[in-house]
CSV table of C-alpha atoms and ligand atoms in Angstrom, one decimal:
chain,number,residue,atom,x,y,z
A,1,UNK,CA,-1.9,-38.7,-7.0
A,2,UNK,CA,-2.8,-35.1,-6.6
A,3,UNK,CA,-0.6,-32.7,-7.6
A,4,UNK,CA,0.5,-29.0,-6.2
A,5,UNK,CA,0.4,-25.9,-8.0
A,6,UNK,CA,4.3,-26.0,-8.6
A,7,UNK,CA,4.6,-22.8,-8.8
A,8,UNK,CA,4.2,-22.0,-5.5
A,9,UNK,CA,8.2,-23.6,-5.7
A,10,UNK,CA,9.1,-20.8,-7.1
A,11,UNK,CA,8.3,-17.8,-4.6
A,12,UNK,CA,11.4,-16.8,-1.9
A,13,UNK,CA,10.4,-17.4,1.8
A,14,UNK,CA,9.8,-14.5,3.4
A,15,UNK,CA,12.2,-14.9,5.7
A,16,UNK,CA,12.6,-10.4,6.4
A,17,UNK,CA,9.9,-10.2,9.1
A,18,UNK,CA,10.9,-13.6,11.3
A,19,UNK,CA,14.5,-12.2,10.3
A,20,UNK,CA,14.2,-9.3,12.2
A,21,UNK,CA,12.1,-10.6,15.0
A,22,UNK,CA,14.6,-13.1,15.8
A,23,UNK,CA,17.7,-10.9,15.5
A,24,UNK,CA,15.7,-8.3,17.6
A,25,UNK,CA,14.9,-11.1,20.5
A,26,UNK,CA,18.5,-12.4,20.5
A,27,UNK,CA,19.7,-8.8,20.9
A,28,UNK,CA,17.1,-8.8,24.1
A,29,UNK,CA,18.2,-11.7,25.6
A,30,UNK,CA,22.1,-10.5,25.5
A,31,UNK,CA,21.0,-7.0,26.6
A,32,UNK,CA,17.8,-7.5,28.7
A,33,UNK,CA,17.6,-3.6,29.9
A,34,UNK,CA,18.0,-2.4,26.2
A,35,UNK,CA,15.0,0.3,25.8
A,36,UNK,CA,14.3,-1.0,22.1
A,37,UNK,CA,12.0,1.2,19.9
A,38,UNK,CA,10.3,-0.4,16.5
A,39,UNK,CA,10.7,1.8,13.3
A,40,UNK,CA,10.3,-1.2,11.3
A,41,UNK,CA,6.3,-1.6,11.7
A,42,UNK,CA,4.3,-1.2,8.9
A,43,UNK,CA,1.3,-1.5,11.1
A,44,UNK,CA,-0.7,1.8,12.0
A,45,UNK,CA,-0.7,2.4,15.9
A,46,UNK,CA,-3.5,4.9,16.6
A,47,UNK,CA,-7.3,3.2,17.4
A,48,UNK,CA,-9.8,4.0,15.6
A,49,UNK,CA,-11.6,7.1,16.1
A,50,UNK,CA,-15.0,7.5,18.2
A,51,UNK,CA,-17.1,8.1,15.2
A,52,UNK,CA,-16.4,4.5,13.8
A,53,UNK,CA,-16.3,2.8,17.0
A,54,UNK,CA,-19.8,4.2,17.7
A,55,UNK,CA,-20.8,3.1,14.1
A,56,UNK,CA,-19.6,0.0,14.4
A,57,UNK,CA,-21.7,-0.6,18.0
A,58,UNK,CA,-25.0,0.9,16.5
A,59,UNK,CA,-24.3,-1.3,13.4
A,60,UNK,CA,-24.0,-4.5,14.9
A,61,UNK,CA,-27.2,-3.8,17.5
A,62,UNK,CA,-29.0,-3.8,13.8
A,63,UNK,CA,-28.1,-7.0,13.8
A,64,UNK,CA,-29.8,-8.0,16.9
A,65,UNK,CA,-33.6,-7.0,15.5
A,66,UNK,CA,-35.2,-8.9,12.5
A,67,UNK,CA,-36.3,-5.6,11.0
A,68,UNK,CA,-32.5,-4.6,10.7
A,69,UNK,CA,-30.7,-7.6,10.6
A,70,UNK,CA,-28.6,-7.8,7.2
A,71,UNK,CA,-27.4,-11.7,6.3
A,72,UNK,CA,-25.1,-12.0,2.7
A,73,UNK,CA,-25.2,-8.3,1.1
A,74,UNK,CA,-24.4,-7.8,-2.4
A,75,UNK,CA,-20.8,-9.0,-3.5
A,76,UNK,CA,-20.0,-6.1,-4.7
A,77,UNK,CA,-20.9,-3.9,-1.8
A,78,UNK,CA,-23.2,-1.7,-0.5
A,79,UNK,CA,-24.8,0.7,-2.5
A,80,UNK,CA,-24.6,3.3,0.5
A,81,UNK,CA,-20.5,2.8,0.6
A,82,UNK,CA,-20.0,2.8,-3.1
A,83,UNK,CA,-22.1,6.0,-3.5
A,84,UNK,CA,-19.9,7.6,-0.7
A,85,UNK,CA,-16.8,6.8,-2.5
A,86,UNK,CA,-18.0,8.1,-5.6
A,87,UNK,CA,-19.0,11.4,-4.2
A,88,UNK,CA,-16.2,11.8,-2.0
A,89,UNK,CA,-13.4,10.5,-3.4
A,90,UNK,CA,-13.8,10.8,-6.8
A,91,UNK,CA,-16.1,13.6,-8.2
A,92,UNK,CA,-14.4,15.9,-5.7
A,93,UNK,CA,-11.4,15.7,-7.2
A,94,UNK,CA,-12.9,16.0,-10.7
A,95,UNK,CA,-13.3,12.5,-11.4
A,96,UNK,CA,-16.6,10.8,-13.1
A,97,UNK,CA,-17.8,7.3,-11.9
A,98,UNK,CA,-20.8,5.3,-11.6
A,99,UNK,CA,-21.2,3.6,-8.0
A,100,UNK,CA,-20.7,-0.1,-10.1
A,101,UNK,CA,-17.1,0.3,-11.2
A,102,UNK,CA,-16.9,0.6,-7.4
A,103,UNK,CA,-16.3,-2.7,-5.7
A,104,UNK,CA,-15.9,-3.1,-1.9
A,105,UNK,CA,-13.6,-5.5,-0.2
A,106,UNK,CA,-12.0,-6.8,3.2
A,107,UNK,CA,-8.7,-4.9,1.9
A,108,UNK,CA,-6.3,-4.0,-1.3
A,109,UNK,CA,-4.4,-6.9,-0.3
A,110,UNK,CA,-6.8,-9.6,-1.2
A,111,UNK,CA,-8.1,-7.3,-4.5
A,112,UNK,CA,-4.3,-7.3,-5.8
A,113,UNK,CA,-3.7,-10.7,-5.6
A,114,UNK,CA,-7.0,-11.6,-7.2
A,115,UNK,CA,-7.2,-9.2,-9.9
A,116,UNK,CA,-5.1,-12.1,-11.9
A,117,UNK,CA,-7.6,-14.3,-11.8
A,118,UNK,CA,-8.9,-12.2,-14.4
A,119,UNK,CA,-6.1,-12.0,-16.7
A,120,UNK,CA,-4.0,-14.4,-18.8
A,121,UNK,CA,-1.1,-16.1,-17.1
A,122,UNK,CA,0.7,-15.2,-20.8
A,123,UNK,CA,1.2,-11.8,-20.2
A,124,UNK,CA,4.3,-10.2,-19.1
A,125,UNK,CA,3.8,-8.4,-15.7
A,126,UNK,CA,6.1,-5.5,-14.8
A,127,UNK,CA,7.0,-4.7,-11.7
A,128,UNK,CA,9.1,-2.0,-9.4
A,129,UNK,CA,12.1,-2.9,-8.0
A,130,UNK,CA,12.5,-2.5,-4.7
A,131,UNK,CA,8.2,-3.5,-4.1
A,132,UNK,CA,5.0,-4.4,-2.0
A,133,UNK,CA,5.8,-8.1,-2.6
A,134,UNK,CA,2.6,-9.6,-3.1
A,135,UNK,CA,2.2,-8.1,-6.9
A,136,UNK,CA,5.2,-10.2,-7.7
A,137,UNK,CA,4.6,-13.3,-6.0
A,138,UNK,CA,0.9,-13.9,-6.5
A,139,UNK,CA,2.1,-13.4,-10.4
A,140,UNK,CA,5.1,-16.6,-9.5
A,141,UNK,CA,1.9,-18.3,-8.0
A,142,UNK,CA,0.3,-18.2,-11.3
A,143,UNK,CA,3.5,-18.7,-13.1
A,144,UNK,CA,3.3,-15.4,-15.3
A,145,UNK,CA,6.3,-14.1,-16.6
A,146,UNK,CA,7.6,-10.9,-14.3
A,147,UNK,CA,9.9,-8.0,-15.7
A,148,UNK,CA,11.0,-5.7,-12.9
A,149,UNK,CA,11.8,-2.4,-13.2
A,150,UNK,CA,14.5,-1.1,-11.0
A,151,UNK,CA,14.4,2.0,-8.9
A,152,UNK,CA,16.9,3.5,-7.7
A,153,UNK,CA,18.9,6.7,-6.8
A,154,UNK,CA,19.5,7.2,-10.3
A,155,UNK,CA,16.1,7.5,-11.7
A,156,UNK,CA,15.2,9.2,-8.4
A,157,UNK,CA,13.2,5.7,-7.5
A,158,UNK,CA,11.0,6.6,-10.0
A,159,UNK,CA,10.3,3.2,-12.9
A,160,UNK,CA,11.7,4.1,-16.4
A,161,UNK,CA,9.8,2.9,-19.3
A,162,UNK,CA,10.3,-0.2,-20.7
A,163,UNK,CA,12.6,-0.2,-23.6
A,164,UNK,CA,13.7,-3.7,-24.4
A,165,UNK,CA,10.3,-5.5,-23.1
A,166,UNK,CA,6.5,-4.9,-24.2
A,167,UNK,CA,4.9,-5.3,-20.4
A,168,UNK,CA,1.0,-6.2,-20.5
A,169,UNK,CA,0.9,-5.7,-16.8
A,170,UNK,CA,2.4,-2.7,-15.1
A,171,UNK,CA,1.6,-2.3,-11.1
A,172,UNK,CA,2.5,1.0,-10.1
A,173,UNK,CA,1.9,2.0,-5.9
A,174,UNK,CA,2.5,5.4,-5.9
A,175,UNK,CA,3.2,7.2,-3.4
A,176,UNK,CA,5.2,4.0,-2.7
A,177,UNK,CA,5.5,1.8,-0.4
A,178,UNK,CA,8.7,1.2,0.7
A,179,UNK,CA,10.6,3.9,-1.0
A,180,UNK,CA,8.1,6.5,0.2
A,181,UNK,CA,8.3,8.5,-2.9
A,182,UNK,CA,5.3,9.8,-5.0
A,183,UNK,CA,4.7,10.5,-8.9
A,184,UNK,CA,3.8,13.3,-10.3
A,185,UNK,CA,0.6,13.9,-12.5
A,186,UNK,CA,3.0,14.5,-15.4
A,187,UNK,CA,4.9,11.2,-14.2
A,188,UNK,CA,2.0,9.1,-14.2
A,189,UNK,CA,0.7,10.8,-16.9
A,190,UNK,CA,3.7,9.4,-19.0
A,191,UNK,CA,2.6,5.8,-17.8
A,192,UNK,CA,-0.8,6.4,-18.9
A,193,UNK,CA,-0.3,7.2,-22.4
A,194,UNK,CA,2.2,4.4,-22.6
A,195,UNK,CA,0.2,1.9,-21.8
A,196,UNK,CA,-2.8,3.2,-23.7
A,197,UNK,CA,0.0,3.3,-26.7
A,198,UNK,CA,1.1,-0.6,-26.4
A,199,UNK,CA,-2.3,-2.1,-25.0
A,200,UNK,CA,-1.5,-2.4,-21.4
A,201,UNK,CA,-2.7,-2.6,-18.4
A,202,UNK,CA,-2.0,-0.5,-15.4
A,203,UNK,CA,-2.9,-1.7,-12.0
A,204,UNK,CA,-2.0,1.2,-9.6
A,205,UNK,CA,-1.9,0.5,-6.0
A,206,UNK,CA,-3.2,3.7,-3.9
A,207,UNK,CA,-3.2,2.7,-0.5
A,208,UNK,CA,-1.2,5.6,0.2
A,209,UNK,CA,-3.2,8.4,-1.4
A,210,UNK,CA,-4.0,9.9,2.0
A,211,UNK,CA,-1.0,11.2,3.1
A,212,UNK,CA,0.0,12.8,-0.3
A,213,UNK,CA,0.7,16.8,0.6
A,214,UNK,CA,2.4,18.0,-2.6
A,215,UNK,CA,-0.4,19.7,-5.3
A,216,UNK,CA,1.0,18.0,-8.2
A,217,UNK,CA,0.7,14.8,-7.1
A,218,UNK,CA,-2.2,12.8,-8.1
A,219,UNK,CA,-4.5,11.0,-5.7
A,220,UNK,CA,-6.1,8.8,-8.2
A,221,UNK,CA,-4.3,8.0,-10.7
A,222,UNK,CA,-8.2,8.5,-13.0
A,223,UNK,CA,-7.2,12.2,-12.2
A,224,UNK,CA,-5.3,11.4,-15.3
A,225,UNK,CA,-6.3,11.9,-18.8
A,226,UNK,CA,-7.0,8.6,-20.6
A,227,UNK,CA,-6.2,6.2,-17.3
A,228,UNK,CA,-10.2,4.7,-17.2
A,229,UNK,CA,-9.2,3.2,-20.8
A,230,UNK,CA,-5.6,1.2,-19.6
A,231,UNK,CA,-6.1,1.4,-15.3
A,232,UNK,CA,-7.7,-0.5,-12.6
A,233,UNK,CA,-7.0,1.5,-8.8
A,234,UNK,CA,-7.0,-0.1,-5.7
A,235,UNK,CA,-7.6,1.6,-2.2
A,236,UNK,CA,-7.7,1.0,1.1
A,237,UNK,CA,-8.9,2.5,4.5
A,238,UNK,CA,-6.1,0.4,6.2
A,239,UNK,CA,-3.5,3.3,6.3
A,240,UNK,CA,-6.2,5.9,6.1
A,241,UNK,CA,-8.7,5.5,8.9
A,242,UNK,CA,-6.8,2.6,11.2
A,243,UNK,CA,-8.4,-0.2,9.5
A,244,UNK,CA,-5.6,-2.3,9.1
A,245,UNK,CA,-7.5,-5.0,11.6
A,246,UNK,CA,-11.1,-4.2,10.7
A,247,UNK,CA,-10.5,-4.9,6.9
A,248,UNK,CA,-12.2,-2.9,4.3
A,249,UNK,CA,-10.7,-1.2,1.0
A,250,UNK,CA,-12.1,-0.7,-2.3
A,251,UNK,CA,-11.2,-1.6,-6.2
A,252,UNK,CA,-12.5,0.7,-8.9
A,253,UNK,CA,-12.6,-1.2,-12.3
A,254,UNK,CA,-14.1,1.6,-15.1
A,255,UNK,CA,-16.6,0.4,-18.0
A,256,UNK,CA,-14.7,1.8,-20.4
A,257,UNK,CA,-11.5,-0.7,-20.2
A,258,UNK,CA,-12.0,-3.3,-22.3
A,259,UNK,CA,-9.6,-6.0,-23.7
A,260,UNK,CA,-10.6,-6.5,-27.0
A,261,UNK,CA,-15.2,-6.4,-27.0
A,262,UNK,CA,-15.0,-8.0,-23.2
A,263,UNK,CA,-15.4,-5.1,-20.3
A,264,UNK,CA,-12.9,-5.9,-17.2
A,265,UNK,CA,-15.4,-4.2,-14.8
A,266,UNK,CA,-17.7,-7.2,-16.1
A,267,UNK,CA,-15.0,-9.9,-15.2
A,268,UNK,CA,-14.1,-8.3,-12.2
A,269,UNK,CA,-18.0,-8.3,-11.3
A,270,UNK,CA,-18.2,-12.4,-12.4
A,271,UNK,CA,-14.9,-12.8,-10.0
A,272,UNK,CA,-16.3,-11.8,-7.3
A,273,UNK,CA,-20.0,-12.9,-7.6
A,274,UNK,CA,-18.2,-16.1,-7.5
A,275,UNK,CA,-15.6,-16.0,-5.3
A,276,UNK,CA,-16.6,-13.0,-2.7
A,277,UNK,CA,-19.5,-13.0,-0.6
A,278,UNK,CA,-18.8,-9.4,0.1
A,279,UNK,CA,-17.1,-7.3,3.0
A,280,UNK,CA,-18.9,-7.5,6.2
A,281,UNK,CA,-22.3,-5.0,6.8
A,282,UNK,CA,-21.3,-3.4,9.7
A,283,UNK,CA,-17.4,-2.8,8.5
A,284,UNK,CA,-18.8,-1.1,5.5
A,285,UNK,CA,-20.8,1.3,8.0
A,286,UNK,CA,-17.8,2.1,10.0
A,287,UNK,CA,-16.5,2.7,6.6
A,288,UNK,CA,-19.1,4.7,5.7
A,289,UNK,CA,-18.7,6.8,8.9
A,290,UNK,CA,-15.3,8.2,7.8
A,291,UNK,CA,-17.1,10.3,5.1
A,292,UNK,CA,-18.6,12.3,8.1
A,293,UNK,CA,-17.3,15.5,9.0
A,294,UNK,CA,-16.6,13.7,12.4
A,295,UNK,CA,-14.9,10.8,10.4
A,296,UNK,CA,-12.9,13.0,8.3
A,297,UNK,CA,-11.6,15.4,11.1
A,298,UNK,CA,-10.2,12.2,12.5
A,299,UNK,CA,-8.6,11.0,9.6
A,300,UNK,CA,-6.8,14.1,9.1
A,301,UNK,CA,-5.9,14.5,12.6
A,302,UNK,CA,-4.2,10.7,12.5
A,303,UNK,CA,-2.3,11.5,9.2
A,304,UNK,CA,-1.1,14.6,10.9
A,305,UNK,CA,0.5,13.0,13.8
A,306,UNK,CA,2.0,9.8,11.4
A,307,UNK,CA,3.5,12.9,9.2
A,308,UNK,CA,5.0,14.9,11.9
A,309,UNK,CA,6.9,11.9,12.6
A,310,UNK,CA,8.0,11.7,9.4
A,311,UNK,CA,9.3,15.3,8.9
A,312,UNK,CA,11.0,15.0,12.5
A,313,UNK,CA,12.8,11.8,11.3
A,314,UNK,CA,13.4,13.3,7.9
A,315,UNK,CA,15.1,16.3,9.1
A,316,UNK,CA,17.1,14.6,12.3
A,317,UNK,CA,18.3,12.0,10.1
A,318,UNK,CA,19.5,14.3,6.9
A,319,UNK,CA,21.1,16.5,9.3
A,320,UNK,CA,23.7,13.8,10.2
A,321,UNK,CA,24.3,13.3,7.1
A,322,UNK,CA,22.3,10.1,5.9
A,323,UNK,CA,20.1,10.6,2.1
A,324,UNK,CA,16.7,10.5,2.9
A,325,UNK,CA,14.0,9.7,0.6
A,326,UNK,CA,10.5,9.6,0.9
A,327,UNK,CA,9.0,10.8,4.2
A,328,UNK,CA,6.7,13.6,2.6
A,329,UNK,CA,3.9,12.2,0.7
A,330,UNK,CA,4.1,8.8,2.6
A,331,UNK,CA,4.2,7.7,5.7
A,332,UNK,CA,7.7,5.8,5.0
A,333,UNK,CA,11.6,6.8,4.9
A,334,UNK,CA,14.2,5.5,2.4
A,335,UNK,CA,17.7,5.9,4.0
A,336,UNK,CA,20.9,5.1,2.1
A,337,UNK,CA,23.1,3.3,4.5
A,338,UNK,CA,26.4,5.2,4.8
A,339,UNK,CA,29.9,4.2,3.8
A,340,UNK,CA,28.5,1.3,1.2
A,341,UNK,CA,26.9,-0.8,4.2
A,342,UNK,CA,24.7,-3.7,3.3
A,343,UNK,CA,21.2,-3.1,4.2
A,344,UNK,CA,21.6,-5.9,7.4
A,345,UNK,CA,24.7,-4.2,8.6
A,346,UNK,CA,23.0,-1.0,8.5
A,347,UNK,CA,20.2,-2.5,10.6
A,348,UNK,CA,22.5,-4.5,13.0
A,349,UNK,CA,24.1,-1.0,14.0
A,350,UNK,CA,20.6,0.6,14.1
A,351,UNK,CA,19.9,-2.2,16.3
A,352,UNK,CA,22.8,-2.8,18.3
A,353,UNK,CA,23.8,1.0,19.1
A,354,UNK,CA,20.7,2.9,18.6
A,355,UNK,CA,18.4,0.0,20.0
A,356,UNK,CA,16.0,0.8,16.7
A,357,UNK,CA,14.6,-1.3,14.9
A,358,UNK,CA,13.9,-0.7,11.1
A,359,UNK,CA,13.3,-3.1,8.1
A,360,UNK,CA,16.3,-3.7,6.3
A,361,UNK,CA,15.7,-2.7,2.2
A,362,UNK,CA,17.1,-5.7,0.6
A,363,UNK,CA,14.0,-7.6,2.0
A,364,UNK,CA,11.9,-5.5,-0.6
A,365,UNK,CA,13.7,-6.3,-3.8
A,366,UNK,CA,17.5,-6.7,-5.3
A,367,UNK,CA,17.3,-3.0,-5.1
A,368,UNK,CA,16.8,-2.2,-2.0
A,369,UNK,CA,20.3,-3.4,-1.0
A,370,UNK,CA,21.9,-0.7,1.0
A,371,UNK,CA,18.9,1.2,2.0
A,372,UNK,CA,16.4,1.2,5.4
A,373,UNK,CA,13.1,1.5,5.3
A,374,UNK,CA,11.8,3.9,8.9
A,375,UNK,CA,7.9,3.8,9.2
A,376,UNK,CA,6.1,7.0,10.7
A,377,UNK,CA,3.9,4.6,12.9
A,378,UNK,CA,5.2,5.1,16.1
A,379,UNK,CA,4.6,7.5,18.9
A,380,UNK,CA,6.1,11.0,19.0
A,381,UNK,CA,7.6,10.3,21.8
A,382,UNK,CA,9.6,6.7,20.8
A,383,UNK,CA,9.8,8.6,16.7
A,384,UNK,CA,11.5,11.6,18.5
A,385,UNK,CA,14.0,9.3,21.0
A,386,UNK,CA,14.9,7.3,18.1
A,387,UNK,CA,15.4,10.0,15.9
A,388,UNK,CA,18.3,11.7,18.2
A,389,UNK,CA,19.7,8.5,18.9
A,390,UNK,CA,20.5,7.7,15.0
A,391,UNK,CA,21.4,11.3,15.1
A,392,UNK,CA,24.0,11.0,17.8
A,393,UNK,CA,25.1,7.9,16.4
A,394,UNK,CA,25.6,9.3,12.8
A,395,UNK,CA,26.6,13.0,14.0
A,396,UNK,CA,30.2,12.4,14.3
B,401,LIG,N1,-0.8,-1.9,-0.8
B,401,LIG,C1,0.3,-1.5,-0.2
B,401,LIG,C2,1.4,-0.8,-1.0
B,401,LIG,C3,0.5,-1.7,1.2
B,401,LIG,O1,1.7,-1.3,1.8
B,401,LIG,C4,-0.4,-2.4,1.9
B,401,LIG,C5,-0.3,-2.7,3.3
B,401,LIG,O2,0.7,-2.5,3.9
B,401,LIG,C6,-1.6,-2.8,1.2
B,401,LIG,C7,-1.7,-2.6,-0.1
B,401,LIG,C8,-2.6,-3.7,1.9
B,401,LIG,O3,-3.7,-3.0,2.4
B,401,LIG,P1,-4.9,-3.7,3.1
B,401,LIG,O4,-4.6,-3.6,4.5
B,401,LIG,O5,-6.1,-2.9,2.7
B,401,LIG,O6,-5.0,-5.1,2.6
């Protein structure tokens, strides 16, 4: 008889998401009037801007003439996209790469959860504690050992190094998703070294780097000295351009890290050759569009608007007393539930006398008991209403 990859016993239900939804839809069906407004989302709400849609149009009437149709591209990507990136993204913020450690993809998702297909199911994986959980469930799918590292108020949510463990794996999202707090180039810079010291590898998440403000925080983490020996950096133009339906994101893996005489941007190359019949030709236009001035004018404006929700939530909910992390560099608020509340008692108060929804912390790790994470994707208008409400409700 065939047998299952047992593992997959071994990874928690996500049960946070149908949680909420069903707590939120019995709440509606005792209090049918209630004017409920969604904090919790970690979708994006603004469309995409004009310049993409019209890119994405022109792109697919290519496909409508043999002299510009495009069937299977290479796996890897288009060379027009990867150039882009490499320009734009990189040597503009001092950063040296060749358009082949660049490899496109339908998202960062997909790219983290594969990137262990290309690395021992020995090693010891660490990983942040409260955390984006598919880093450490796709490592309980392949059964490697996981060390988490826990963040929390006192270390300012920021990972210590590992004392008592030698970690061969080390996924760091910064700025983070869901604490909302971001690392400093002397931060990371700590991270680099120490995993250049023990042999490790660093798989930094930076889905986020768009809505970093603060000068002396990095955008890549190859900003940093010594990172394209020890790092692999994953992106995405989900949060950034509204893309979090079209699919597209990127994975740079540098020549120069190696384990032992084998080169991981080779690996990476044979993984996906084999696997990946690369993203789709007219996504990677649209993508290609947001390098435009057009494209770019749009992608700040969006970031903007998420991040003026953030500040006004920041500042209405700190001035009625609640901690607030995050909320600057991200498009995510931590709040510390007052008076010791659990993190499901904070959100059935949010819920039941604020009518807000948020996402409850504890769904994000052990550590994220007793904390709320508020997303910056809603209107102004339902991200200002909301705002007062917890601020009335907390203000007393
Ligand atoms: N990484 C982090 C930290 C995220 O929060 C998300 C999406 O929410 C992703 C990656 C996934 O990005 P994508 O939509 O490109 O798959």
């Amino acid at each position: 008889m065939f047998k299952i990859n047992d593992n997959f016993r071994n990874i928690g239900e996500s049960y946070l998401f149908s949680d909420i939804a069903r707590k939120v839809s019995h709440y509606l069906d005792e209090n049918p009037d209630a004017n409920i407004i969604r904090l919790g989302i970690g979708d994006v709400t603004l469309p995409l801007c004009a310049t993409v849609v019209d890119t994405l149009i022109s792109a697919s009437r290519e496909q409508a003439h043999s002299d510009t149709f495009q069937g299977y591209g290479p796996e890897q990507g288009h060379k027009f996209l990867r150039e882009l990136i490499v320009r734009n993204d990189y040597a503009s913020r001092g950063v040296s790469l060749d358009y082949d450690e660049i490899f496109i993809s339908d998202g960062a998702k997909s790219d983290i959860a594969n990137i262990g297909d290309i690395l021992s199911a020995d090693n010891l994986a660490a990983i942040t504690d409260p955390v984006y959980p598919v880093y450490l469930d796709t490592n309980i799918m392949t059964g490697r050992p996981v060390h988490m590292l826990p963040c929390n108020e006192d270390n300012d949510f920021l990972p210590k190094l590992p004392v008592s463990v030698r970690p061969d794996i080390i996924y760091l999202c910064y700025p983070n998703n869901p604490t909302g707090v971001a690392m400093t180039y002397d931060e990371l810079g700590e991270w680099v070294d120490y995993a250049n010291h023990i042999g490790a590898l660093i798989l930094f998440d930076s889905a986020y780097e768009a809505y970093i403000s603060d000068n002396d925080v990095p955008h890549s983490i190859f900003e940093i000295e010594g990172a394209k020996t020890c790092a692999i950096e994953f992106r995405s133009y989900s949060k950034t351009a509204g893309f979090t339906g079209l699919r597209c994101g990127y994975t740079v893996v540098p020549k120069e890290l190696m384990s032992g005489n084998v080169k991981l941007n080779d690996l990476w190359r044979r993984r996906q050759s084999t696997k990946f019949n690369g993203a789709s030709y007219v996504v990677q236009r649209a993508a290609a569009a947001l390098y435009t001035d057009e494209g770019q004018r749009a992608i700040r404006q969006n970031i903007d608007y998420y991040m003026a929700n953030a500040a006004l939530l920041k500042n209405s909910l700190t001035n009625c007393g609640l901690r607030v992390y995050g909320g600057k560099n991200a498009p995510y608020l931590w709040v510390k539930a007052p008076d010791k509340l659990g993190s499901w008692n904070f959100f059935d108060i949010l819920l039941k006398e604020a009518n807000v929804v948020t996402t409850p912390g504890i769904g994000f790790g052990s550590q994220g008991e007793g904390y709320m994470r508020l997303t910056a994707f809603s209107t102004h208008e339902s991200t200002k209403d909301a705002a007062s409400r917890i601020h009335k409700l907390f203000n007393k």
